[in-house]
Each structure stands twice: as C-alpha cells, then as structure tokens.
Tab-separated table of C-alpha atoms in Angstrom:
chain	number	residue	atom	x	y	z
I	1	UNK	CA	21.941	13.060	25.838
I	2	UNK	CA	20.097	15.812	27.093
I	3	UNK	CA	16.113	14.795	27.055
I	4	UNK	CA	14.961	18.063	25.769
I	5	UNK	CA	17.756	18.001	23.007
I	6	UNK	CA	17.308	14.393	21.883
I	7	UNK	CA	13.505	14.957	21.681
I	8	UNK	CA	13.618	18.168	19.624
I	9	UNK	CA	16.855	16.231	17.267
I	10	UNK	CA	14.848	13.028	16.707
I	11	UNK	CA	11.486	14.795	15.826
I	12	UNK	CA	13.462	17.036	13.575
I	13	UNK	CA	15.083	14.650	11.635
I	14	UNK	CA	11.681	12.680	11.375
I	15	UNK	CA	10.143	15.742	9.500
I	16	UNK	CA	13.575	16.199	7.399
I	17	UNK	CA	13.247	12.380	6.717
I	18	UNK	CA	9.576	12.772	5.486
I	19	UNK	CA	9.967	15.811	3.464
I	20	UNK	CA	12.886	14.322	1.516
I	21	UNK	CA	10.830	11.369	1.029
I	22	UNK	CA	7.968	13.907	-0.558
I	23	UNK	CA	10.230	15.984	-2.688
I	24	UNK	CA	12.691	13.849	-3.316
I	25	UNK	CA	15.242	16.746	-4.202
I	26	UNK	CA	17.630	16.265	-7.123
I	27	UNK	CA	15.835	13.116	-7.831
I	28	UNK	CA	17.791	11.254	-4.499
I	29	UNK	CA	16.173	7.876	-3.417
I	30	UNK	CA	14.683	8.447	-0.189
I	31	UNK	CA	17.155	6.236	2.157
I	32	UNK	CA	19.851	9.305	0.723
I	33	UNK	CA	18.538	10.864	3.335
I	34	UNK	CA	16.869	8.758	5.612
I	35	UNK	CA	20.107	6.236	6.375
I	36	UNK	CA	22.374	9.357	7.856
I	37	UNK	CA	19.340	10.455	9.306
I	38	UNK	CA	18.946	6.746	11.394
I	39	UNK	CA	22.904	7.125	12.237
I	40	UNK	CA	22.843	10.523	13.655
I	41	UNK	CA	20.234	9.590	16.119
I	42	UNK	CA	22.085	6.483	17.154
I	43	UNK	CA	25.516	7.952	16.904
I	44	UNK	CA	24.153	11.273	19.441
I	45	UNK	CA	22.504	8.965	21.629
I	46	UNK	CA	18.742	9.850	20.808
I	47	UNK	CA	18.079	6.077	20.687
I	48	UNK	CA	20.458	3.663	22.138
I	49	UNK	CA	22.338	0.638	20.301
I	50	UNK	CA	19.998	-1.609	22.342
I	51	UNK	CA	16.938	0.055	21.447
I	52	UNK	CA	18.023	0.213	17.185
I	53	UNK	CA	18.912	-2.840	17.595
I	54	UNK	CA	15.290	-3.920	18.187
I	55	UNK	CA	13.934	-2.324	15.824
I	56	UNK	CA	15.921	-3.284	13.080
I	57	UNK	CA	15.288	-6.894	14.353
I	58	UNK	CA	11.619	-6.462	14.179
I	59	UNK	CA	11.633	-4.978	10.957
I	60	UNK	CA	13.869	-7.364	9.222
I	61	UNK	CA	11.290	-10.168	8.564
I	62	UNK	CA	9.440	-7.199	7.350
I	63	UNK	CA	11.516	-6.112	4.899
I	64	UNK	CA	12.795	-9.250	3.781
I	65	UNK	CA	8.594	-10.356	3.060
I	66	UNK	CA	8.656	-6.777	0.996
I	67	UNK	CA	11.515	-7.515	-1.398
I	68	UNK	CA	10.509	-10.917	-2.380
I	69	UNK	CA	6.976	-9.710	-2.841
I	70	UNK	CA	8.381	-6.535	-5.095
I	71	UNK	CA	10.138	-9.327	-6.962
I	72	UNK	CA	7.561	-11.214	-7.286
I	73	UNK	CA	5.325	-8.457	-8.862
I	74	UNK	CA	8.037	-7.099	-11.342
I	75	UNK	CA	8.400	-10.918	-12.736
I	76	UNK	CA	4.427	-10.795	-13.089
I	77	UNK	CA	4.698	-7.799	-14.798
I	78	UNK	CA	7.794	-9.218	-16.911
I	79	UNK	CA	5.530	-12.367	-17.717
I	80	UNK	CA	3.065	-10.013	-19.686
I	81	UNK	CA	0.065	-10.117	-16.664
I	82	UNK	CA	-0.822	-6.444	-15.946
I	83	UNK	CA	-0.267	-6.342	-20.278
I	84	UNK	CA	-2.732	-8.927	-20.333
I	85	UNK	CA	-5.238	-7.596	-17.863
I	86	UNK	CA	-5.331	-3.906	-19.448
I	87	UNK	CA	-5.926	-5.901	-23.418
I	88	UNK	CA	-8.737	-7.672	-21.438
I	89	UNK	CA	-10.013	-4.242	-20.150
I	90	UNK	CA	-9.954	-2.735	-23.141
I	91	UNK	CA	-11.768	-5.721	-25.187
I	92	UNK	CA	-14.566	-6.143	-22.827
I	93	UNK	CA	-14.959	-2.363	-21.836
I	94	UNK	CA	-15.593	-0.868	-25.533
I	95	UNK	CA	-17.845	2.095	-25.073
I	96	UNK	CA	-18.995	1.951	-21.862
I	97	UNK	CA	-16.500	4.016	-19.555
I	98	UNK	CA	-18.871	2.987	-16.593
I	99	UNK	CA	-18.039	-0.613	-17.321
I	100	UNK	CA	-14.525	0.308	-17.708
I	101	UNK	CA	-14.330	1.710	-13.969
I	102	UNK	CA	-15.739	-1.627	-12.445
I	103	UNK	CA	-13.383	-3.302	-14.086
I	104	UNK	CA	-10.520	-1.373	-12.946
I	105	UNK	CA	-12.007	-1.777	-9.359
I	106	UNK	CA	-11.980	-5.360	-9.793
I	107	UNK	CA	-8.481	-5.483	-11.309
I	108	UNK	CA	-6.567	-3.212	-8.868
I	109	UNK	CA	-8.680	-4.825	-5.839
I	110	UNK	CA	-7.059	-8.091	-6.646
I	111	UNK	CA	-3.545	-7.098	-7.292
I	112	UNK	CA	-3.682	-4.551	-4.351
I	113	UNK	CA	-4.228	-7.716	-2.092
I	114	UNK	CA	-1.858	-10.000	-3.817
I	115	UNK	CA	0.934	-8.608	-5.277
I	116	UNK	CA	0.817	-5.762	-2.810
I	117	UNK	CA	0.063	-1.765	-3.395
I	118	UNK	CA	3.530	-0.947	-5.189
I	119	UNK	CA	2.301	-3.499	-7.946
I	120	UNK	CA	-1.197	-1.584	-8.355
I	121	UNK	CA	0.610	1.814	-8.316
I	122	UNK	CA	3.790	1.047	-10.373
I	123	UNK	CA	3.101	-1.198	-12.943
I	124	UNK	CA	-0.729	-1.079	-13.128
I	125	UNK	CA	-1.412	2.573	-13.039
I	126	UNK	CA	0.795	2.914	-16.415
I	127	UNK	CA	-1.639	0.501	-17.935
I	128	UNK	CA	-5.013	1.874	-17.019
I	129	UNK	CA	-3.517	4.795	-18.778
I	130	UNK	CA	-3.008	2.991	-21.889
I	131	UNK	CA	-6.379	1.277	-22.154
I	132	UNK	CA	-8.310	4.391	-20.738
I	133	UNK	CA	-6.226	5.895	-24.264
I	134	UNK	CA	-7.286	2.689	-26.438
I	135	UNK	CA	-10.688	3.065	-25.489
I	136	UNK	CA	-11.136	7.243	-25.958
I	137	UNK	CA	-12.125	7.420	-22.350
I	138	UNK	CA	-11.157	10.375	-20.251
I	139	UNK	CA	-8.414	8.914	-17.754
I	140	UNK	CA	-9.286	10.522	-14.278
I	141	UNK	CA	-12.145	8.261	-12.622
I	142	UNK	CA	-9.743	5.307	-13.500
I	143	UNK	CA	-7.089	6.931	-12.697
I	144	UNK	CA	-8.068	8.165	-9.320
I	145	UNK	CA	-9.484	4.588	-8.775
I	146	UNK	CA	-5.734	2.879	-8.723
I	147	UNK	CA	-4.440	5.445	-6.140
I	148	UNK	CA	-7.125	5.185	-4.070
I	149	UNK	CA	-7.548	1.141	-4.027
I	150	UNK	CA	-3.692	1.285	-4.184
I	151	UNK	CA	-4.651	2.194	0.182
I	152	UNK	CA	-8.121	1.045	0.680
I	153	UNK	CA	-8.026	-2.695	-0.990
I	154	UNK	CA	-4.688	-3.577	0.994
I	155	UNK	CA	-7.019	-4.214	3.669
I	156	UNK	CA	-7.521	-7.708	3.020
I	157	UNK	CA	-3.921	-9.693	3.343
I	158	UNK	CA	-0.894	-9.013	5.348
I	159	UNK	CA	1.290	-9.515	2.377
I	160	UNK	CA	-0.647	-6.154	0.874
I	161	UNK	CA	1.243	-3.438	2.579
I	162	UNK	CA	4.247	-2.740	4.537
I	163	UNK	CA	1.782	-1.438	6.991
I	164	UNK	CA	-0.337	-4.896	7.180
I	165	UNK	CA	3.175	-6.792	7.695
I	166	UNK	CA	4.099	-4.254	10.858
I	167	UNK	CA	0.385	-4.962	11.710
I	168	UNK	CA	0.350	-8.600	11.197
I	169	UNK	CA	3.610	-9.354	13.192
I	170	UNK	CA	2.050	-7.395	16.458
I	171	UNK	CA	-1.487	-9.069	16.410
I	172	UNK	CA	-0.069	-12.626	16.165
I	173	UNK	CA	-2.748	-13.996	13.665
I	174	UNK	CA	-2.703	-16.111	12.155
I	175	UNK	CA	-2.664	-15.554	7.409
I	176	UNK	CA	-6.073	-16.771	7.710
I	177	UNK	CA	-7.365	-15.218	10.565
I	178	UNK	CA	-6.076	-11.611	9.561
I	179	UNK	CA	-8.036	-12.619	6.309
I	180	UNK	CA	-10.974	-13.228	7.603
I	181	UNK	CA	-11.246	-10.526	10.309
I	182	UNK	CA	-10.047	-8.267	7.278
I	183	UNK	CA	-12.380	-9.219	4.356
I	184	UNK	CA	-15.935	-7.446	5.352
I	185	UNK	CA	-13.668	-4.487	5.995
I	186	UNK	CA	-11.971	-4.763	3.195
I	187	UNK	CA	-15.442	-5.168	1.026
I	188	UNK	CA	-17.090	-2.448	2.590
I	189	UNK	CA	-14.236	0.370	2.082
I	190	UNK	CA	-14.378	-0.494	-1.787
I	191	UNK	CA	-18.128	-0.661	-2.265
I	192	UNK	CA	-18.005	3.121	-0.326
I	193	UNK	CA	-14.897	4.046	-2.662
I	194	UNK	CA	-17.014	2.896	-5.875
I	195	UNK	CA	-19.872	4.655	-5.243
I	196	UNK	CA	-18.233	7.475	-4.608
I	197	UNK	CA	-16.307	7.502	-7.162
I	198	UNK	CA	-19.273	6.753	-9.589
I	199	UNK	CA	-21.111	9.772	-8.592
I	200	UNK	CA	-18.234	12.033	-8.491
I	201	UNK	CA	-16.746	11.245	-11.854
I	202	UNK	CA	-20.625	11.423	-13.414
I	203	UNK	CA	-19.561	13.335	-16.299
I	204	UNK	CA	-16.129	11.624	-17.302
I	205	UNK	CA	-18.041	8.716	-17.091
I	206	UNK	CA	-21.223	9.677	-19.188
I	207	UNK	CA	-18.071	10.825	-21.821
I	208	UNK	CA	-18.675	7.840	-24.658
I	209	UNK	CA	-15.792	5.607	-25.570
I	210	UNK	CA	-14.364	4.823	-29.042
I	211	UNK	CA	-13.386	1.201	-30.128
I	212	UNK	CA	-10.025	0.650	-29.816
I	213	UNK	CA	-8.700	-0.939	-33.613
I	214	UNK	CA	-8.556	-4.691	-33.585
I	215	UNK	CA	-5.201	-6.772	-32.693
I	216	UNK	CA	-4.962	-10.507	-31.399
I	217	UNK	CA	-5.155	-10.143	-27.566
I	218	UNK	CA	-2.218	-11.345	-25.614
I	219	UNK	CA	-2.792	-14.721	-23.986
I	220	UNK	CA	-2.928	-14.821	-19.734
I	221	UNK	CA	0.270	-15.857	-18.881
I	222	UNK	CA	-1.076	-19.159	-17.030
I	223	UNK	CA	2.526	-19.989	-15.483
I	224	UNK	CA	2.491	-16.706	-13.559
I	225	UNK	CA	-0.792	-16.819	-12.580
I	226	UNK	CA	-0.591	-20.314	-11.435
I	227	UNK	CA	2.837	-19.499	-9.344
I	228	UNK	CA	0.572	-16.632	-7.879
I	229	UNK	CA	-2.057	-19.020	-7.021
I	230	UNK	CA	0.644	-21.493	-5.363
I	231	UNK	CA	2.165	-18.565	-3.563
I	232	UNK	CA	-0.849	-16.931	-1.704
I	233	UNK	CA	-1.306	-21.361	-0.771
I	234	UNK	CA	2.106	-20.757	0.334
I	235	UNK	CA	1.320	-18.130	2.744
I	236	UNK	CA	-1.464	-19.736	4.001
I	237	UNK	CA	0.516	-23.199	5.046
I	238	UNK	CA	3.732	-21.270	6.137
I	239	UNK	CA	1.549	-19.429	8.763
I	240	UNK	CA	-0.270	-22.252	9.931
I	241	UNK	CA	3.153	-24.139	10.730
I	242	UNK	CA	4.625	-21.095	12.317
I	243	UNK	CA	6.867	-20.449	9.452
I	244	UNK	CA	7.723	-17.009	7.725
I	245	UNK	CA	5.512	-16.380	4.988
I	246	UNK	CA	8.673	-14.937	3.339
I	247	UNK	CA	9.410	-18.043	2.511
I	248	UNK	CA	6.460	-18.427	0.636
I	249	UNK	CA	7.153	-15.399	-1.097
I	250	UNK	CA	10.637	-16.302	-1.599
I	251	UNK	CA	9.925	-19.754	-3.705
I	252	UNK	CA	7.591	-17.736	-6.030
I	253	UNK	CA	9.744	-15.238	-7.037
I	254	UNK	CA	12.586	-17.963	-7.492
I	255	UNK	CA	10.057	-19.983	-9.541
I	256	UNK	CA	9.328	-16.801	-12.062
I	257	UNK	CA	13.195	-15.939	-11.848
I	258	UNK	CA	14.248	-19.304	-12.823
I	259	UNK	CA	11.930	-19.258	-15.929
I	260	UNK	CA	12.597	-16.282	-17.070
I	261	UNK	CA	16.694	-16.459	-16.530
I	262	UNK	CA	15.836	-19.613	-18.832
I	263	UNK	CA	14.402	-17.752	-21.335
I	264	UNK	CA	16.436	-14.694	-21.408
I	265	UNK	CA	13.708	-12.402	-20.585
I	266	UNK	CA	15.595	-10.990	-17.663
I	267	UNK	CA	19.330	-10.452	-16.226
I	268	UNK	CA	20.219	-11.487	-12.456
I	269	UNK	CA	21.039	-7.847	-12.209
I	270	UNK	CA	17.340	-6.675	-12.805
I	271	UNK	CA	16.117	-9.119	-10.433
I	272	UNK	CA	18.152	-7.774	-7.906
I	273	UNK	CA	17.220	-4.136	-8.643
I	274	UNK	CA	13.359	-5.326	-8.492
I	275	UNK	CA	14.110	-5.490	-4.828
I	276	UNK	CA	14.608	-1.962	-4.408
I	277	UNK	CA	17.051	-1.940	-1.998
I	278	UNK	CA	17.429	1.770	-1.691
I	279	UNK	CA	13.401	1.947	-0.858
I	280	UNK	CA	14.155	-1.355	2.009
I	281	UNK	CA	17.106	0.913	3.461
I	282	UNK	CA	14.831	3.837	3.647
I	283	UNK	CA	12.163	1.528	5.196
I	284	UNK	CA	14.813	-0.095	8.063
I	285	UNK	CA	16.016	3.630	8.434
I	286	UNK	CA	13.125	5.302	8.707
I	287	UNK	CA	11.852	2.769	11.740
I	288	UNK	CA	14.973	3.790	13.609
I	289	UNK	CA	14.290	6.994	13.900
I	290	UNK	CA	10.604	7.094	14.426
I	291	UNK	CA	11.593	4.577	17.387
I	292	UNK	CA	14.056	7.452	18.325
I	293	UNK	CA	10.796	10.086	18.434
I	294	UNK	CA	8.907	7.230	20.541
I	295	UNK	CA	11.383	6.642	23.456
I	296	UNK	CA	11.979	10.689	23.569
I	297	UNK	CA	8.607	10.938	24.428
I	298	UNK	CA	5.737	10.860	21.475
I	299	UNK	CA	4.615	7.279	23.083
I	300	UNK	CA	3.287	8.509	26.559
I	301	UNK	CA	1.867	11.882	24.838
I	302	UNK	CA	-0.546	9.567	22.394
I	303	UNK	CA	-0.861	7.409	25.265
I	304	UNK	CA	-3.122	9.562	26.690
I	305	UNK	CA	-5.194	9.688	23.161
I	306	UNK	CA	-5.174	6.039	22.128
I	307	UNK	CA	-9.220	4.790	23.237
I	308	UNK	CA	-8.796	2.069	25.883
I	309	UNK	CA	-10.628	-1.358	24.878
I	310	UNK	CA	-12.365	-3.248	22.131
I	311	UNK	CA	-15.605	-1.731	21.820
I	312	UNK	CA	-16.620	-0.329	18.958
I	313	UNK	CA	-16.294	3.367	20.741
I	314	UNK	CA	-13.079	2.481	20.973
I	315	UNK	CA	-12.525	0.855	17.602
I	316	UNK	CA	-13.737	3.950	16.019
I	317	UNK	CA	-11.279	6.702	17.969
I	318	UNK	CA	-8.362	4.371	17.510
I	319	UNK	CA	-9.313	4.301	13.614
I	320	UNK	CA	-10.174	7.953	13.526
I	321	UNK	CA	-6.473	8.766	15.533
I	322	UNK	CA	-4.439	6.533	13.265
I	323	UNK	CA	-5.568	8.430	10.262
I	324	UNK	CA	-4.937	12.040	11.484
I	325	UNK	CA	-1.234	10.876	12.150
I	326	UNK	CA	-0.558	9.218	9.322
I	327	UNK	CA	-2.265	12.131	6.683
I	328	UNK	CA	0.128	13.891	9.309
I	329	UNK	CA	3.489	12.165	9.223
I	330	UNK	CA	2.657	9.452	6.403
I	331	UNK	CA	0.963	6.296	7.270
I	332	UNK	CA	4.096	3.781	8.062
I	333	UNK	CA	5.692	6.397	10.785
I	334	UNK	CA	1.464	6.545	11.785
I	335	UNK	CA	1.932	2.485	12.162
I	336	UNK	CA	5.417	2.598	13.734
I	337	UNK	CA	4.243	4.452	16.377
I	338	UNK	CA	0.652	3.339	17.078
I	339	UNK	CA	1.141	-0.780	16.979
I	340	UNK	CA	3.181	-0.576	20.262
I	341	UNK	CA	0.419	1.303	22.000
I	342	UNK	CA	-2.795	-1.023	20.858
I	343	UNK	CA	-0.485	-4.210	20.863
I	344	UNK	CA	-1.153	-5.295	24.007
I	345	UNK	CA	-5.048	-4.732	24.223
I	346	UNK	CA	-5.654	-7.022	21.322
I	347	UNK	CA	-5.842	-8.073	17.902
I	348	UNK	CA	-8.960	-5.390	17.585
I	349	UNK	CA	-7.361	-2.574	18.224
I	350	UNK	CA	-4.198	-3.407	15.718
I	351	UNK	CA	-7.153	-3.995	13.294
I	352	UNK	CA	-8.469	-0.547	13.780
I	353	UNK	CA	-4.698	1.454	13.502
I	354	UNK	CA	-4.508	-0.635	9.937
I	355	UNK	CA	-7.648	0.733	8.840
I	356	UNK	CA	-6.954	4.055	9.800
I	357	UNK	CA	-3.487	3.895	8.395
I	358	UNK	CA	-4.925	2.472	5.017
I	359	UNK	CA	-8.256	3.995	4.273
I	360	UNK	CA	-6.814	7.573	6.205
I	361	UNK	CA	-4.038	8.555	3.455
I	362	UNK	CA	-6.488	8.861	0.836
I	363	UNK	CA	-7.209	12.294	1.948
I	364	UNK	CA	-4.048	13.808	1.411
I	365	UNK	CA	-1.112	13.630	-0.909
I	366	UNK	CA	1.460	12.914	1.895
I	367	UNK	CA	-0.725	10.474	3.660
I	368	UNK	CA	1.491	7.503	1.826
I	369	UNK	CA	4.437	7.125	-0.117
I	370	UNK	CA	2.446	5.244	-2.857
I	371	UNK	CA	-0.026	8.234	-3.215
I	372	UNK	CA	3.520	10.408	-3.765
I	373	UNK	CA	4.437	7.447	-6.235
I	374	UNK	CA	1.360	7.610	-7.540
I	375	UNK	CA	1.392	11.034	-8.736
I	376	UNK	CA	5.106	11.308	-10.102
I	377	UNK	CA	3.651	8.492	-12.374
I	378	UNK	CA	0.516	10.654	-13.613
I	379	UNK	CA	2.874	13.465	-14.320
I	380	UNK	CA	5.589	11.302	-16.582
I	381	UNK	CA	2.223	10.957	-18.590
I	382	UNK	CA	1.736	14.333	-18.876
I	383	UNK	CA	-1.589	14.587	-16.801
I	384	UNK	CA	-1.531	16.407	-13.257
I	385	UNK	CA	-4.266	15.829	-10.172
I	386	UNK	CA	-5.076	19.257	-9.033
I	387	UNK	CA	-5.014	19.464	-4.927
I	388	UNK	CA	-8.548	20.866	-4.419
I	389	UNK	CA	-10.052	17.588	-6.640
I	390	UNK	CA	-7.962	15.145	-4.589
I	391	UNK	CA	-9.138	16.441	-1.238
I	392	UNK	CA	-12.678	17.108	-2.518
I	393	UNK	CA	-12.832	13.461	-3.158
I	394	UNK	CA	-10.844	12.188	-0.070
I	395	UNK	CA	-13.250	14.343	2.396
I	396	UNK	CA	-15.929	12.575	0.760
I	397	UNK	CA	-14.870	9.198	0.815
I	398	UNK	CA	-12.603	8.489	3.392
I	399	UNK	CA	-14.991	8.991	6.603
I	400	UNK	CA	-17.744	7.088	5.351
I	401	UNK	CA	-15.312	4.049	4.484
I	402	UNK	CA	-13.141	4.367	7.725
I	403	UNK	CA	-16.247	4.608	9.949
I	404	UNK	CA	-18.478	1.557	7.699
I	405	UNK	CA	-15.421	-0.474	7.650
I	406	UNK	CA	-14.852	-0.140	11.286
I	407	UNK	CA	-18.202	-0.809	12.085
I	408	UNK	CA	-17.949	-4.160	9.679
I	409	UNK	CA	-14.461	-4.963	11.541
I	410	UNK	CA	-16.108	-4.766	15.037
I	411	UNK	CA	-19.000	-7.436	13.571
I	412	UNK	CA	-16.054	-9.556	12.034
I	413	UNK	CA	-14.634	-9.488	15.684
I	414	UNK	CA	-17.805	-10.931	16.850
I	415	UNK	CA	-18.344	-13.476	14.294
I	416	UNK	CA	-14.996	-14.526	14.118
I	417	UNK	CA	-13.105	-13.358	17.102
I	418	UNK	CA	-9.899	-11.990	17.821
C-alpha cells in the first residue's frame, strides 16, 4: 500500500476507534467498532500479517491476566466485599464527611492496586454513592476521589491496569521489583491527590453528616478476602519462577467460582460475561491498529521527542510526553506507542511512560476509558460532573503529582535500582 495512504487510513481509523469508544453510539460495545477497524488495516495492507501477528502475541498474556482479574473482582463483589467496605464506611464515618474522604482514599487505594481500576470504578463507585447517601454527605469530593485514584493508585502493581501489564511485560521486572520501584510513587501521587482534593472540596466537606439509621452490619466476607490475600502471594511466587502471573490470577477466580457455583450464588454464564469479552476484543483490536499508526510512521516522529537516558531530566520529559498523548489519544494507545520507544533504555524510562499514562488522564475526560466509565456511572445516578470542575481540579493536581512522583521514582531508582 501506498505509504501516504496507509498512514492517513491507519491514523484515521485510530481516531474513529477512539471516538466510538467515547460515545459509544447506540449504546455499541466498543470492539463493534474497533474489531472491523483492526481488519481493515490488515486486510488493506496498513500493517502486515507478520506485524498483527506480533502484536496480538504480545498482547495475549495481557489480556488473558485482565479477564481473570475482572473475574476475580466481580466474584469479590458477588461475595458481599465492596457491600461490606461501604457498611464499614458508613459506621465509622458518621458525621464527619472529612473522615469519610480518607476513608474512601484508603478503600479505593487498595482495591485500585489489587483488584485493578475497573473494580474501583465499576463496582466501588456505586457504593460510595450509597454510603455518601446513608450518611447525608454531599457525594462529589468522594465521588471525584474514586475516578481519580481509579488512575493515580494503579501505580503500585502490574496487575492494577492494563497499562501496568503492557508496562510490566517491556521492563522485565520482576512482581516485586515493579512494586518496589512503584510504591514511593505510588504514595506520593495520592498524598498530592488528597490534599488537593481536601482543599478543593472545603465546603462539601465542612457540609455536616446525618447518622445513617441503625442495621446489623454485614460481616467481611473472610473467604474472599483470604483468596485475595493468597492471590496477590500468587503473583509474587509465579514471577519469581518465571511463570505467568495469570496463573495466579486464574486459581483465584476458580477458587471464588467454585464456591459460589456451590452455593448457587452465580451461573457459569455470568462468570463468563464477568470477563468482558467484548471490552478484551476491543483491547486486542485496538493494539492492532495503533501498531498499524506506529509502522506508518508515528514511531520515528516521537522518536525525535522521547528524552534520551535515565536522568531525572529525562525521567521528567518522558513523564510529561506520555501524558499529553494519552489526555490526547487515551492513555493505552499513549502506552502502545511509547513502551517500544523507552524499552530499550531501561526499566526507568518504562517507569516514567506509566506514570505519565496513569497520573496524566486525570486531566481530561478522554484521557482513559475508566474516567469515560466513570462518568456514565455518575449519570445512571442522576448526578453529572460539569467539564470546567473536572479540569479545574485535574490542572491542579495532576502536575504536582506527575512531577513529585517522578522525582520519588528517580530516588526509588537509586535506592533500589532498575
């Protein structure tokens, strides 16, 4: 194919393939779009078979990691944990809004990192919602707190985004390693995000809080949070023996499956739907044609932009570039095209495109799909985010936390090395 042609087709379909994914027209699932998308650059010869090949090879651990892990969180949720955590909230948070936020920080900071952003967005958001209710607080602070840690506090492990899997397959870390590079980072973005947040939401936040009536609180379900426990010990020994951390993954949601096929909680056909295929087709199809825009030439023009080195000069452009493409063309095309460039320099520079890719979309609705998610969710509760608040807030949070948690990334380098 003509060079000119197939770079002008591929980038086209790319920003067809996004904008579906934003608007979603007719309510369509995003691969609707996205899977014809991925076969018309193949079939015209934008990308060749070789070349899709690859990429659907290097995303297939990927996606395989992200459906047991959405399983995973769905039989959480099925086992009465996010129901639990919100009755806790609401029990321990009674009339003090302020102590109501921390909470939620702590909360979706932890289920961000384990059970992965989609858990915090989907199933926790709806929650929030209902204790914020319980308690007569006004929503927003907490609100805006689970969309916003939904991004920042999947820093920490590479099970915590589809953008920390892409990340953690090109740096070759080890689960620990990423862990430990990633937790000061990690820490730092949040403590920015909560302060913040604290000052911004002053007056929701002085608002007092009514006590919610009394009713027995639901017990912790202890088997799910022990086959959570077991699971993140999973990925931990899988990657140290050079095994797929899928795996891991894998025997936890089989574990919460099996008990709950036992007790008729669930069907096999609503396991099978907690995959969400449609969104791992979309995923697979969306990486074939964002390799289609890289090998028609967007790979040697951000050549010239990607910093060379380690340094923390460089640390900070890399960070700083990765976030303007992905509140550009969403943060997984942002990592899709970036990891290939600051691959082979090091494990430093991957670092850096994850935090810019992660802390970045916060500024913008499109920046990722689970701010997009996010937002359908607030308006099926009959509450909308107005766009001047939500950049407002993004413009003041997310270049103090991208440049801190850079900085604290280039000391973990040093401490820990790469």
């Amino acid at each position: 194919m003509n060079t000119s042609f197939a770079e002008a087709l591929s980038a086209g379909l790319l920003v067809v393939v996004l904008a579906c994914a934003v608007v979603r027209p007719w309510g369509w699932p995003e691969a609707v779009v996205a899977v014809p998308a991925a076969g018309l650059v193949i079939g015209t010869g934008a990308i060749s078979l070789a070349h899709a090949g690859a990429e659907a090879e290097r995303l297939g651990p990927v996606i395989g990691f992200l459906a047991a892990v959405l399983v995973l969180a769905q039989l959480c949720d099925d086992e009465g944990l996010f129901h639990a955590c919100g009755a806790w909230m609401a029990r321990t948070a009674v009339g003090r809004p302020r102590r109501l936020l921390v909470q939620v920080f702590a909360v979706a900071s932890v289920i961000t990192a384990v059970l992965s952003l989609d858990a915090t967005v989907v199933l926790l958001t709806p929650v929030v919602f209902a204790t914020a209710a319980r308690l007569g607080a006004r929503p927003k602070p907490h609100l805006y707190a689970c969309t916003h840690l939904s991004n920042t506090a999947s820093l920490l492990l590479p099970v915590s985004n589809l953008t920390n899997l892409l990340a953690f397959a090109a740096s070759e870390l080890s689960f620990t390693r990423f862990a430990a590079l990633m937790a000061l980072p990690w820490l730092t973005a949040i403590g920015v995000e909560y302060v913040v947040m604290r000052r911004f939401f002053a007056a929701d936040l002085d608002a007092g809080a009514q006590a919610p009536p009394g009713e027995v609180a639901p017990e912790m379900p202890l088997f799910a949070v022990v086959t959570v426990a077991c699971t993140l010990a999973g990925f931990v020994l899988t990657s140290a023996m050079g095994i797929n951390p899928a795996w891991a993954a894998l025997a936890g949601a089989l574990a919460l499956a099996a008990r709950a096929l036992a007790q008729r909680r669930t069907t096999p056909g609503a396991i099978v739907r907690a995959a969400a295929w449609p969104f791992l087709a979309f995923v697979l199809a969306l990486g074939i044609v964002v390799r289609a825009v890289v090998d028609n030439g967007l790979a040697s023009a951000l050549a010239h932009l990607v910093p060379l080195g380690s340094g923390l000069p460089a640390l900070l452009g890399i960070a700083a570039l990765a976030a303007v493409l992905a509140n550009v063309i969403n943060n997984l095309p942002a990592t899709l095209v970036l990891l290939p460039l600051t691959a082979p320099v090091g494990s430093g520079p991957v670092l850096a495109v994850l935090l810019g890719v992660n802390i970045g979309p916060n500024l913008t609705y499109a920046g990722s799909l689970a701010t997009l998610l996010w937002r359908r969710i607030v308006r099926e509760h009959d509450t909308d985010v107005a766009l001047g608040e939500f950049t407002r807030l993004g413009l003041l949070v997310v270049p103090a936390a991208l440049a801190l948690a850079v900085v604290a990334l280039w000391g973990s380098l040093q401490l820990v090395g790469g």
